[in-house]
Short mmCIF file of C-alpha atoms in Angstrom, two decimals:
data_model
loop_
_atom_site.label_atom_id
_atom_site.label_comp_id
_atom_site.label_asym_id
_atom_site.label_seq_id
_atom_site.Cartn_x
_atom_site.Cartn_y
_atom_site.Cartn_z
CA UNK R 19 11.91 16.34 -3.46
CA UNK R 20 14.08 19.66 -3.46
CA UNK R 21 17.01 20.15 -5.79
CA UNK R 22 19.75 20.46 -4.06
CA UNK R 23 23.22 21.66 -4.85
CA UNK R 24 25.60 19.10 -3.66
CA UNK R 25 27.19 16.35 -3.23
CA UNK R 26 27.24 13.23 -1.00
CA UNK R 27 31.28 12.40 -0.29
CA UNK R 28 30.79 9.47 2.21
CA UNK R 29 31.19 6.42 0.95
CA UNK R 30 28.63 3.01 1.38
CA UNK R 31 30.21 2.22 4.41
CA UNK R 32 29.88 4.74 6.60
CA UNK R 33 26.07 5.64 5.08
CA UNK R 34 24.79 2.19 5.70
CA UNK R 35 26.17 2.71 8.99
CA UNK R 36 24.13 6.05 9.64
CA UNK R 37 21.37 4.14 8.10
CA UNK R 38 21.36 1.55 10.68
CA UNK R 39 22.12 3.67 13.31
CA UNK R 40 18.57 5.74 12.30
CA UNK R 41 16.49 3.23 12.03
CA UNK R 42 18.06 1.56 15.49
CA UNK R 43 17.55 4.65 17.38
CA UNK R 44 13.54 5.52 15.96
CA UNK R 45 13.26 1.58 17.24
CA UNK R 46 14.80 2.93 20.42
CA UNK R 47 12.76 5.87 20.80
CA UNK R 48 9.27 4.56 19.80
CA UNK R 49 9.35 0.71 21.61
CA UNK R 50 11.55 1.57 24.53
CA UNK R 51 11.37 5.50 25.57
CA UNK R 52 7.89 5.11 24.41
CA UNK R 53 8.44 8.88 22.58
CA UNK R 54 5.29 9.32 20.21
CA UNK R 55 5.93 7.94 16.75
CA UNK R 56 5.14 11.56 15.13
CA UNK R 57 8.07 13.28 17.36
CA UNK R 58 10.21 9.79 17.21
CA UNK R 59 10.25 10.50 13.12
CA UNK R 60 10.75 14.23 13.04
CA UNK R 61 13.72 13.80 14.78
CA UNK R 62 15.72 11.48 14.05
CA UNK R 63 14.76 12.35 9.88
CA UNK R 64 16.75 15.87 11.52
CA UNK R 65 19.66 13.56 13.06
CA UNK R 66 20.24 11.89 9.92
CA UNK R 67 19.97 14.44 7.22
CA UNK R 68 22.89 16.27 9.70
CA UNK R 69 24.88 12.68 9.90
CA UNK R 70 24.92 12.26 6.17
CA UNK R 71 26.02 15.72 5.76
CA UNK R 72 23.23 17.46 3.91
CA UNK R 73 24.06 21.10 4.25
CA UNK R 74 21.74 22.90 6.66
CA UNK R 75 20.20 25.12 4.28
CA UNK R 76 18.64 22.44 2.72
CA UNK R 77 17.73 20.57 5.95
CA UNK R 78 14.00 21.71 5.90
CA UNK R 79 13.29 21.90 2.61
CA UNK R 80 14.41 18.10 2.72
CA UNK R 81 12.64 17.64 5.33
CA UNK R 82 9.25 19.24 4.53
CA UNK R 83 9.66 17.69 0.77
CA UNK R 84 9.70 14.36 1.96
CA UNK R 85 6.75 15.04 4.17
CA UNK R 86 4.61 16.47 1.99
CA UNK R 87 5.30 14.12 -0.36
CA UNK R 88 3.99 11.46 1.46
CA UNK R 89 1.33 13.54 2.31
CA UNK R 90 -0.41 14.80 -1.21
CA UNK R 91 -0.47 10.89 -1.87
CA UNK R 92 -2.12 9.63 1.39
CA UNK R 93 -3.94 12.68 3.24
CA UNK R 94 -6.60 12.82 0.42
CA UNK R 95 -6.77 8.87 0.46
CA UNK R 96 -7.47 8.63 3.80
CA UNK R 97 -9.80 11.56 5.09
CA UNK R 98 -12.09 10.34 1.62
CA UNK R 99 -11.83 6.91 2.32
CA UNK R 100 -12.68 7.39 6.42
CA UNK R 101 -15.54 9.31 5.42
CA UNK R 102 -16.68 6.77 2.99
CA UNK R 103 -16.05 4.03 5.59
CA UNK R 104 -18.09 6.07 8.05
CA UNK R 105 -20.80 6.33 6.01
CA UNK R 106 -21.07 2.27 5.02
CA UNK R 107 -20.74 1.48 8.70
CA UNK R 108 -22.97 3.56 10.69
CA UNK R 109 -25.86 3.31 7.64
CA UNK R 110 -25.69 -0.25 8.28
CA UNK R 111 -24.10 -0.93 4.96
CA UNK R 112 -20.91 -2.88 6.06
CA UNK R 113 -23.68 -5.01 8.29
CA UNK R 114 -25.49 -5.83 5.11
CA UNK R 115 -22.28 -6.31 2.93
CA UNK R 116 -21.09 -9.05 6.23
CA UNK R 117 -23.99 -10.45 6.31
CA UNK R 118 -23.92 -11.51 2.69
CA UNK R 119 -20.56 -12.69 2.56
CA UNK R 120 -21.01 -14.54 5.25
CA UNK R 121 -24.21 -16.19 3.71
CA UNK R 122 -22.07 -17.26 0.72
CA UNK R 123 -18.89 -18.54 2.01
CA UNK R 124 -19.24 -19.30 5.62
CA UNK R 125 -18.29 -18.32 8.75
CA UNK R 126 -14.87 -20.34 8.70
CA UNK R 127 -13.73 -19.08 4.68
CA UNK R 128 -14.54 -15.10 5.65
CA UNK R 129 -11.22 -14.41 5.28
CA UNK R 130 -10.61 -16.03 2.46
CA UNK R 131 -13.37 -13.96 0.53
CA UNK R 132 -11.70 -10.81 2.42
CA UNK R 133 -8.38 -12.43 0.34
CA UNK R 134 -10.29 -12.83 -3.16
CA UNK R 135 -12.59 -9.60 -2.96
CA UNK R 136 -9.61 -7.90 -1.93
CA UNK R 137 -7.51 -9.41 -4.79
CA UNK R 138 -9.81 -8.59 -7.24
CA UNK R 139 -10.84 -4.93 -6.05
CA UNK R 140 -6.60 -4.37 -5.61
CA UNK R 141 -5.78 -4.94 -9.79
CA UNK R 142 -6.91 -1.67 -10.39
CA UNK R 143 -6.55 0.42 -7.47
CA UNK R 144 -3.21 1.36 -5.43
CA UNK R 145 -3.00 -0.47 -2.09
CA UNK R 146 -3.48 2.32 0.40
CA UNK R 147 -7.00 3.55 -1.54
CA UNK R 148 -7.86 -0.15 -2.04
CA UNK R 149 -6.96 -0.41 1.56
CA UNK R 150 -8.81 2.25 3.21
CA UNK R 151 -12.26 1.42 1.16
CA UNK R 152 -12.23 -2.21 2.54
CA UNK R 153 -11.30 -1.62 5.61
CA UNK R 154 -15.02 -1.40 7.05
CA UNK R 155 -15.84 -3.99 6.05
CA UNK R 156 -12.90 -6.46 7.24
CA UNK R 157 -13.71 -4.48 10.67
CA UNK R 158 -17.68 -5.59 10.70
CA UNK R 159 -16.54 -9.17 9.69
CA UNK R 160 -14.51 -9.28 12.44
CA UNK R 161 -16.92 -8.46 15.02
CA UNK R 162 -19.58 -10.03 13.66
CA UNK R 163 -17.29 -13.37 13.51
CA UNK R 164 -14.94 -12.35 16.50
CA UNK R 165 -11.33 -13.68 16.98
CA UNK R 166 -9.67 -10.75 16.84
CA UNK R 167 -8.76 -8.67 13.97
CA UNK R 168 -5.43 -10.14 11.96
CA UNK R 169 -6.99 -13.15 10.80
CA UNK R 170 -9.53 -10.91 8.59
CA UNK R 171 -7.02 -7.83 8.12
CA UNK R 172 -3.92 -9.39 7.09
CA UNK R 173 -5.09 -11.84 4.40
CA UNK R 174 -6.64 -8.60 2.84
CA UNK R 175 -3.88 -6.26 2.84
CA UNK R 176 -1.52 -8.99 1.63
CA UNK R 177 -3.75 -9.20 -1.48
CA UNK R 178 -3.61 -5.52 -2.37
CA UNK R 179 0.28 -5.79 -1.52
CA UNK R 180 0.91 -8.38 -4.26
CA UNK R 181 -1.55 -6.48 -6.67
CA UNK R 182 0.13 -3.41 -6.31
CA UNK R 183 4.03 -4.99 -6.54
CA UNK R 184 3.62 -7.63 -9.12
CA UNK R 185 0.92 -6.39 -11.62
CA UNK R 186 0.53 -3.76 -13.74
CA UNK R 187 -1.31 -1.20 -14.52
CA UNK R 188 0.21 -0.34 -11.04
CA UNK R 189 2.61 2.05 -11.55
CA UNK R 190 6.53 0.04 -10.30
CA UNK R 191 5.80 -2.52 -12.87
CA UNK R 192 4.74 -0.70 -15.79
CA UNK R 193 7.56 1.59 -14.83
CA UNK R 194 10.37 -1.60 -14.32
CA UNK R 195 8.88 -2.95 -17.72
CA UNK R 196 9.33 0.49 -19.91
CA UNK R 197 12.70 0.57 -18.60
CA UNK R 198 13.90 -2.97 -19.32
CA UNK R 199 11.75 -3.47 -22.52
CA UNK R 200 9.84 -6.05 -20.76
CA UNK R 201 6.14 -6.77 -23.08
CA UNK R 202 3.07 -5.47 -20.64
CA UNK R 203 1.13 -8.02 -21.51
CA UNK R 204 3.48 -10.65 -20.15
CA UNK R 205 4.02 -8.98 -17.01
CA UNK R 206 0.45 -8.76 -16.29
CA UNK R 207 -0.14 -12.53 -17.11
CA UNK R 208 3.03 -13.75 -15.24
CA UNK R 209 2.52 -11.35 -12.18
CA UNK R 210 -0.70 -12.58 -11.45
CA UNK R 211 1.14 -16.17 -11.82
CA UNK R 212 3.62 -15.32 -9.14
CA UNK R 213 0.70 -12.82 -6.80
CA UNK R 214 -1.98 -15.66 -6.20
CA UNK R 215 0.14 -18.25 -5.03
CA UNK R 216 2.28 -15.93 -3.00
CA UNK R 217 -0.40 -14.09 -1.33
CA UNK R 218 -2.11 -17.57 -0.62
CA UNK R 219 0.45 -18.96 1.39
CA UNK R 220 2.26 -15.82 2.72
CA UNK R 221 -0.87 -13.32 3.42
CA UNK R 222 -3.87 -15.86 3.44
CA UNK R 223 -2.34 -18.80 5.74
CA UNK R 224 0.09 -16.24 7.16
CA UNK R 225 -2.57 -14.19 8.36
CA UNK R 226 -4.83 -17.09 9.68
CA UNK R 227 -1.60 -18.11 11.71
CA UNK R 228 -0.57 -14.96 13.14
CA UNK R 229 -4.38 -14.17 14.17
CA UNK R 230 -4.56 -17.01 16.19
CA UNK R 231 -1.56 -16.22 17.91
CA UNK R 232 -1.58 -12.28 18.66
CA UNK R 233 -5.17 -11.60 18.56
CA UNK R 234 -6.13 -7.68 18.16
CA UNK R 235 -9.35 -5.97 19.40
CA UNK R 236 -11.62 -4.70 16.15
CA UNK R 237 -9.99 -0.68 16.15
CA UNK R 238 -13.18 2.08 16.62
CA UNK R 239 -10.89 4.14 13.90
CA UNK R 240 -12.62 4.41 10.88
CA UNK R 241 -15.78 4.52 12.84
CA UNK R 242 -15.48 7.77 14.50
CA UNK R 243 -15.33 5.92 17.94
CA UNK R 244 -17.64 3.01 19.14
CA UNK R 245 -20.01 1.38 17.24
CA UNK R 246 -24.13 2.73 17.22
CA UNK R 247 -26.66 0.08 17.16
CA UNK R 248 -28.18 -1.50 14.41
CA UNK R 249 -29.11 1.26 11.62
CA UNK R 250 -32.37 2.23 11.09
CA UNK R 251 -33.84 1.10 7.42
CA UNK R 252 -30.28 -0.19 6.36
CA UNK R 253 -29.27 -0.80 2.45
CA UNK R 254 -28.81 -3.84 1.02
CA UNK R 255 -25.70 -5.50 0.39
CA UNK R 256 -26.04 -4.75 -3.47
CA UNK R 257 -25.86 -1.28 -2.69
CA UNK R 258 -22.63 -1.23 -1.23
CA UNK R 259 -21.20 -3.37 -3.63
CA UNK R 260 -22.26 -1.49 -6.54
CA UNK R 261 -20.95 2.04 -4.44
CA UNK R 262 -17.59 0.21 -3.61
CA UNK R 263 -17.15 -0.65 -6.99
CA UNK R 264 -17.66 3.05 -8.48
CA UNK R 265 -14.23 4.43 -7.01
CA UNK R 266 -12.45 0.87 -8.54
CA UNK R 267 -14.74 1.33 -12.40
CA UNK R 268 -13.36 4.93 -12.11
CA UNK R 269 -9.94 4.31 -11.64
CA UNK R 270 -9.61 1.26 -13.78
CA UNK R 271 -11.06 3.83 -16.30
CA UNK R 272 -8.21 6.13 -15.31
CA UNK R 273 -5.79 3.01 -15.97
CA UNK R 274 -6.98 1.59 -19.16
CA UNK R 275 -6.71 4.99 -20.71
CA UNK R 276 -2.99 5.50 -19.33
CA UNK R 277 -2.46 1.93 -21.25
CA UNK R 278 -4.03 2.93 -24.37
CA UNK R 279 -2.15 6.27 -24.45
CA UNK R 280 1.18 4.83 -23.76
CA UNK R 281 0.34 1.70 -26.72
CA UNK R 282 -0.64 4.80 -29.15
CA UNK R 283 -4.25 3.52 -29.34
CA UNK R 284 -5.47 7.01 -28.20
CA UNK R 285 -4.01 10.31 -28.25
CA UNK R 286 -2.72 10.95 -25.11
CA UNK R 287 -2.11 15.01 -25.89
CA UNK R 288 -5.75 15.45 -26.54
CA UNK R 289 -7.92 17.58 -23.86
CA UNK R 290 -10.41 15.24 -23.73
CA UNK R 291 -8.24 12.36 -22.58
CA UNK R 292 -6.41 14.34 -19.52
CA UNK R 293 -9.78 15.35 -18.91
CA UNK R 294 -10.87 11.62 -18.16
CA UNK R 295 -8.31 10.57 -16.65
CA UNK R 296 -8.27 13.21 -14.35
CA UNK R 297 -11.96 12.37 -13.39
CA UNK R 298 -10.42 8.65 -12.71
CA UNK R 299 -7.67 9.76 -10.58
CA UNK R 300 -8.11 7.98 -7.24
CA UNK R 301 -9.16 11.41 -5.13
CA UNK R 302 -11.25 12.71 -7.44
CA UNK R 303 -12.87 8.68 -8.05
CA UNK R 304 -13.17 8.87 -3.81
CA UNK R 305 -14.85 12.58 -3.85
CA UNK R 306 -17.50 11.12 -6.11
CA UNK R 307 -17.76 8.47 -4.33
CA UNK R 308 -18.44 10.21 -1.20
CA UNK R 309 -20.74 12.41 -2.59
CA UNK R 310 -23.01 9.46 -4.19
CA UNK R 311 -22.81 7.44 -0.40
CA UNK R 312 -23.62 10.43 1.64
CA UNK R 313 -27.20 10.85 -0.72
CA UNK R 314 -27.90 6.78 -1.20
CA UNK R 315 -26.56 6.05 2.24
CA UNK R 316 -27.83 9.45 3.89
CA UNK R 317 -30.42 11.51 2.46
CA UNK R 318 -31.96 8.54 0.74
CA UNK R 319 -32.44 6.64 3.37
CA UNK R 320 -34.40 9.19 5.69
CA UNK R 321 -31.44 10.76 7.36
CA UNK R 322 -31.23 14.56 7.56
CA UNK R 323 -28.13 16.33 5.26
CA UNK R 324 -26.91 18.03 9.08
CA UNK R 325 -26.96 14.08 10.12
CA UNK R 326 -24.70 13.67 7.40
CA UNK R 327 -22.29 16.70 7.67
CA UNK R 328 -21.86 15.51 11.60
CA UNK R 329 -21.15 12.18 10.61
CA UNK R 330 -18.47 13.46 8.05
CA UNK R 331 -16.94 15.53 10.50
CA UNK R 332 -16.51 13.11 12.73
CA UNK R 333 -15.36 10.73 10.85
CA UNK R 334 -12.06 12.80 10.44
CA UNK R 335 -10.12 12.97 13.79
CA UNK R 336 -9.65 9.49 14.17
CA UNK R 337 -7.31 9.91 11.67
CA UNK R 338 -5.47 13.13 11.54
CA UNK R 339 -2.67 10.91 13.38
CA UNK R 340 -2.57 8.22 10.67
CA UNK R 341 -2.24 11.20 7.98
CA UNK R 342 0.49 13.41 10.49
CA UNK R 343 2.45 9.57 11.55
CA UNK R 344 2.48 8.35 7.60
CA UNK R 345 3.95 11.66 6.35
CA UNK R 346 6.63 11.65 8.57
CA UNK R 347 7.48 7.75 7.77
CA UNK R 348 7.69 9.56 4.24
CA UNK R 349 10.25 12.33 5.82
CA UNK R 350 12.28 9.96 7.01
CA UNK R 351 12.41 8.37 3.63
CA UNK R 352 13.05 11.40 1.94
CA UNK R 353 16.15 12.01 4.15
CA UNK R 354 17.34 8.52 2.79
CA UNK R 355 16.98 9.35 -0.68
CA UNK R 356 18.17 12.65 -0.64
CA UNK R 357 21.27 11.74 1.25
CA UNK R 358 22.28 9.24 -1.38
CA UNK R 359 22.26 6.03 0.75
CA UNK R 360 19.96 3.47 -1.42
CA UNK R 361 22.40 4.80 -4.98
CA UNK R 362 25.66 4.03 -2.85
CA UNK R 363 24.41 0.58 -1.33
CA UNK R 364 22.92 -0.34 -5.14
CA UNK R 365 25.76 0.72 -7.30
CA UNK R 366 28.28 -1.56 -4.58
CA UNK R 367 26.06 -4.35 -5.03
CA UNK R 368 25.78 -4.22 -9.05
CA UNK R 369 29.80 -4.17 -8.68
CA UNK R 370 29.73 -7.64 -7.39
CA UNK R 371 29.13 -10.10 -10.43
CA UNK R 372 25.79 -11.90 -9.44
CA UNK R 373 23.51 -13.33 -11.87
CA UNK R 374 21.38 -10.85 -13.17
CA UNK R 375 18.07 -11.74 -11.40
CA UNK R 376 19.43 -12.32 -7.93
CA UNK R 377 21.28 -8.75 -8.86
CA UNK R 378 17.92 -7.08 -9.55
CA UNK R 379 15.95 -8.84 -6.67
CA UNK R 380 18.75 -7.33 -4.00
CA UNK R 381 19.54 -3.92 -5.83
CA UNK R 382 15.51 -3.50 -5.36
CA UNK R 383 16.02 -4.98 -2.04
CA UNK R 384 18.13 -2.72 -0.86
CA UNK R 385 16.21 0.87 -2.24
CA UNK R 386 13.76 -0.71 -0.28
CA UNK R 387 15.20 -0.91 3.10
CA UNK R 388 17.16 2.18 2.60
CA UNK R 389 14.17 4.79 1.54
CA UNK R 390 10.99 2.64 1.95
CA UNK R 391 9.38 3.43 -1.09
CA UNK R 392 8.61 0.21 -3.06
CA UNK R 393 7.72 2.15 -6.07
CA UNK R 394 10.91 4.46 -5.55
CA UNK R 395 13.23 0.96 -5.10
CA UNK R 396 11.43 -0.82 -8.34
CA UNK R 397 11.85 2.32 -10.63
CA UNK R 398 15.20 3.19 -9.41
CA UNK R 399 16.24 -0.45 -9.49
CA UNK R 400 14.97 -1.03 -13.00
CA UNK R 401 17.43 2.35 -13.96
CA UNK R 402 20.43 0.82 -12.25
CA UNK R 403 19.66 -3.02 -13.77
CA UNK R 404 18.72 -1.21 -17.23
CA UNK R 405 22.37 -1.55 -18.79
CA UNK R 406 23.30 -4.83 -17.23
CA UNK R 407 19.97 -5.98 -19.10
CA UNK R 408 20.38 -4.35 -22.37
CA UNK R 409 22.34 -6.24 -25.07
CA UNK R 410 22.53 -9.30 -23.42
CA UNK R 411 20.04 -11.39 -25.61
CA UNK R 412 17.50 -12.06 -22.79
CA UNK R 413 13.78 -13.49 -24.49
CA UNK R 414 10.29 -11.59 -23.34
CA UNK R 415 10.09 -14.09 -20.43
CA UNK R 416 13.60 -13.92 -18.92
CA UNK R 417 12.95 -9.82 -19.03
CA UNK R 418 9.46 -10.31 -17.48
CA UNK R 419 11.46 -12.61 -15.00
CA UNK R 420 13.30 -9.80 -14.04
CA UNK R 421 10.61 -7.44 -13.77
CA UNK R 422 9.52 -9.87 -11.44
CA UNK R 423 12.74 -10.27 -9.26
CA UNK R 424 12.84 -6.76 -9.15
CA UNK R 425 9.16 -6.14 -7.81
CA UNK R 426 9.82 -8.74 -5.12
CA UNK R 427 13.12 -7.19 -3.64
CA UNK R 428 10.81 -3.72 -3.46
CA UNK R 429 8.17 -5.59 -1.25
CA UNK R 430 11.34 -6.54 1.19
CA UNK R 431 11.39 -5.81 5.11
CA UNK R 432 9.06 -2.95 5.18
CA UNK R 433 9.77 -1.33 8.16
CA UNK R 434 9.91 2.31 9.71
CA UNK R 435 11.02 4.81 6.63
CA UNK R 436 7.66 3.01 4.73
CA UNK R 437 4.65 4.92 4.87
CA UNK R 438 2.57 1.75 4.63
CA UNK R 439 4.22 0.50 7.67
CA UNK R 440 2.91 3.09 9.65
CA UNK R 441 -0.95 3.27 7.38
CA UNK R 442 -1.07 -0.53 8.26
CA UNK R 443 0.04 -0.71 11.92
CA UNK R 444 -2.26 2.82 12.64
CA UNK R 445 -5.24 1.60 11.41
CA UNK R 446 -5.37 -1.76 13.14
CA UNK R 447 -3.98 -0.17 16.18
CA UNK R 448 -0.74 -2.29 16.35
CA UNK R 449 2.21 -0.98 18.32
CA UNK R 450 5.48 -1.06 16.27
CA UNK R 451 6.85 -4.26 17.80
CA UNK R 452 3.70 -5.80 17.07
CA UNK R 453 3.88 -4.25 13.21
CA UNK R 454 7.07 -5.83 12.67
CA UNK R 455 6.23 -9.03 14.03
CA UNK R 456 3.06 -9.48 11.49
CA UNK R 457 3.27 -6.57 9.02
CA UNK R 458 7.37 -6.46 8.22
CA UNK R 459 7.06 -10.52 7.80
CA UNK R 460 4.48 -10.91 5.80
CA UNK R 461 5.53 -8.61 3.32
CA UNK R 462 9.21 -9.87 3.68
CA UNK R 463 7.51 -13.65 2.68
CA UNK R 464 5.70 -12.16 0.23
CA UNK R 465 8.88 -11.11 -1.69
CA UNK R 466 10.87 -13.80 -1.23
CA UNK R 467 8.28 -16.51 -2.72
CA UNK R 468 7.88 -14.03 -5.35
CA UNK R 469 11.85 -13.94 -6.01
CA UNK R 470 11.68 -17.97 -6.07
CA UNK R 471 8.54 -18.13 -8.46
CA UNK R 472 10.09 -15.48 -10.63
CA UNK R 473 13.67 -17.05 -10.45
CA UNK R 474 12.03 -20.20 -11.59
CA UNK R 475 10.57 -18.57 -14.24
CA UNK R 476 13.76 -17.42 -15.23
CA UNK R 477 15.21 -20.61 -15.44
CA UNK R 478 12.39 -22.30 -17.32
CA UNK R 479 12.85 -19.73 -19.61
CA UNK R 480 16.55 -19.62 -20.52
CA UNK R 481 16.17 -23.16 -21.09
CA UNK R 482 13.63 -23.52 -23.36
#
């Protein structure tokens, strides 16, 4: 984000005011004028960086900041992981992969081993790259099994959303934890404590609910467009497995090191280990990736390497809108960081007196709604909860606790200043209203079960 020289003079009032005028008038523009969602953002990010007062020589900078942002995390992401996608489903690979899953669980559990594989896949990865790799497959279970898309979709994005909030390595936890002293170790244990139960009852029965209910066509977009017929000399299932777990063994890599640097285990200043852990960053883990499907799912398999560059190609402008739509749900984010609305709502609220978890939980809660960002409102909450915390006497499991709290208030009411709002809803081709109405609640259930396990926690602990 740009530095700027100045400083916000409106009160929380009046900013949570502009705030919910904003986000009232994108609903306005995208569900009722029907405006595109790309223009919709643009605009009113412009409206409300001039309402808060941010000076007009820093109006684009702000602006193009927060969108490219947004953009150097996701673009990458998602043209590598819609080429990858491409490349399992048209080779026949996702076929082979459903087929298999299938075999072992059973028509009727396919979602739940969407849930688990999902669950497992999403400890190490971030949730849009975690997203974007399974997504071909969740889209050949569901038109192999039919009944519409949600049922299969939502019970495996919930599981990467819980991964990525409550459990390190991912990066708001480990962050939240440095901050607050909270031990790693206990995080990790107690986060996956509070993430499987929560995602079972608010992503896995949530999402067999709501699929039922609002049932979605199977989206063509990581396809390229419709589907071809059945591949010629497909790959097994093994294969794909094995290819969709190279990306995930070379980030975990990437991970472990960044553990073993920060414990002192390795030196974290020598060239050899930036060196690896650049090679298990998640775009360069995806490049490779690529590279190794378009040979073992291309060349490999009989097809020519021009068959493969056209499939490639293709495979990209389904979706240059995802990529352009995201970014500007990150511009409009940036706007509400820059103009100083999440550190006015958050410093009001840490005036009030509340016990210090239910503190934490809404502080994070409200960074969250304000600038969408769940790792932004879980490091920036940990900062602001950081002195309350210190010197108070709290043991390793009341400070995990709070860690906890904290991660579930930055999961809250995702809605249009979150970039995953708009990956989610884009990719299974859900209109906004629709979004809300599945998306926004499930990850709204997710953190408030996770505030009550973690609460509990809390409790238990300051008792024993």
């Amino acid at each position: 984000m740009v530095e700027m020289d100045w400083t916000q003079t409106l009160g929380a009032a009046p900013l949570l005011g502009i705030a919910a005028g904003a986000v009232a008038l994108l609903l306005v523009l995208i569900i009722w004028l029907r405006v595109h969602a790309f223009l919709a953002l643009v605009t009113v990010s412009a409206l409300t960086a001039f309402a808060t007062g941010i000076p007009a020589e820093y109006l684009i900078p702000t602006l193009t900041g927060g969108f490219g942002a947004t953009l150097a995390n996701v673009a990458l992401l998602v043209g590598l992981g819609a080429m990858l996608g491409r490349l399992v489903e048209v080779s026949g690979g996702a076929k082979a992969l459903t087929d298999m899953l299938i075999d072992k669980f059973g028509e009727k559990r396919a979602p739940l081993a969407l849930g688990v594989a999902s669950l497992i896949f999403g400890f190490p990865i971030f949730f849009d790259a975690g997203l974007v790799v399974m997504l071909p497959i969740i889209f050949a279970v569901a038109r192999r099994l039919g009944g519409g898309v949600l049922k299969y979709a939502l019970p495996a994005a919930g599981a990467f959303s819980v991964m990525h909030i409550y459990v390190p390595p991912h990066p708001g936890p480990v962050a939240a934890s440095t901050l607050l002293g909270a031990d790693v170790g206990l995080v990790v244990a107690l986060g996956l404590l509070v993430a499987v139960p929560t995602w079972y009852l608010t992503s896995y029965l949530f999402g067999l609910w709501a699929g039922k209910r609002i049932v979605l066509p199977v989206p063509d977009v990581l396809s390229g467009g419709p589907q071809a017929e059945d591949a010629p000399n497909p790959p097994k299932a093994r294969s794909v497995i094995l290819l969709l777990l190279l990306p995930l063994v070379m980030i975990f890599f990437d991970t472990g090191l960044n553990t073993a640097g920060s414990a002192g285990w390795v030196d974290s200043d020598a060239n050899w280990f930036n060196v690896a852990r650049a090679l298990g960053s998640t775009p360069i883990a995806l490049l490779v990736t690529v590279f190794v499907a378009s040979y073992v799912l291309g060349e490999r398999r009989g097809r020519t390497r021009a068959w493969v560059e056209d499939l490639l190609d293709k495979a990209l402008a389904p979706v240059c809108a995802i990529i352009l739509i995201t970014g500007a749900g990150g511009m409009f984010g940036g706007v509400l960081r820059a103009s100083g609305i999440g550190d006015a709502l958050s410093g009001a609220l840490s005036d009030i007196g509340l016990p210090v978890i239910v503190a934490a939980f809404l502080i994070a809660t409200t960074l969250r709604v304000a600038q969408g960002s769940a790792t932004v409102a879980l490091t920036a909450a940990a900062g602001l909860v950081q002195p309350i915390v210190a010197g108070n006497g709290y043991n390793a499991v009341e400070l995990a606790a709070i860690v906890l709290a904290m991660s579930a208030g930055s999961v809250m009411l995702s809605h249009v200043n979150d970039s995953g709002f708009w990956l989610v809803g884009r990719f299974l081709n859900m209109d906004v209203k629709t979004t809300l109405k599945t998306w926004t609640v499930m990850e709204t259930t997710i953190g408030l079960m996770g505030f009550a396990i973690a609460s509990l926690i809390f409790v238990l602990a300051g008792v024993a």
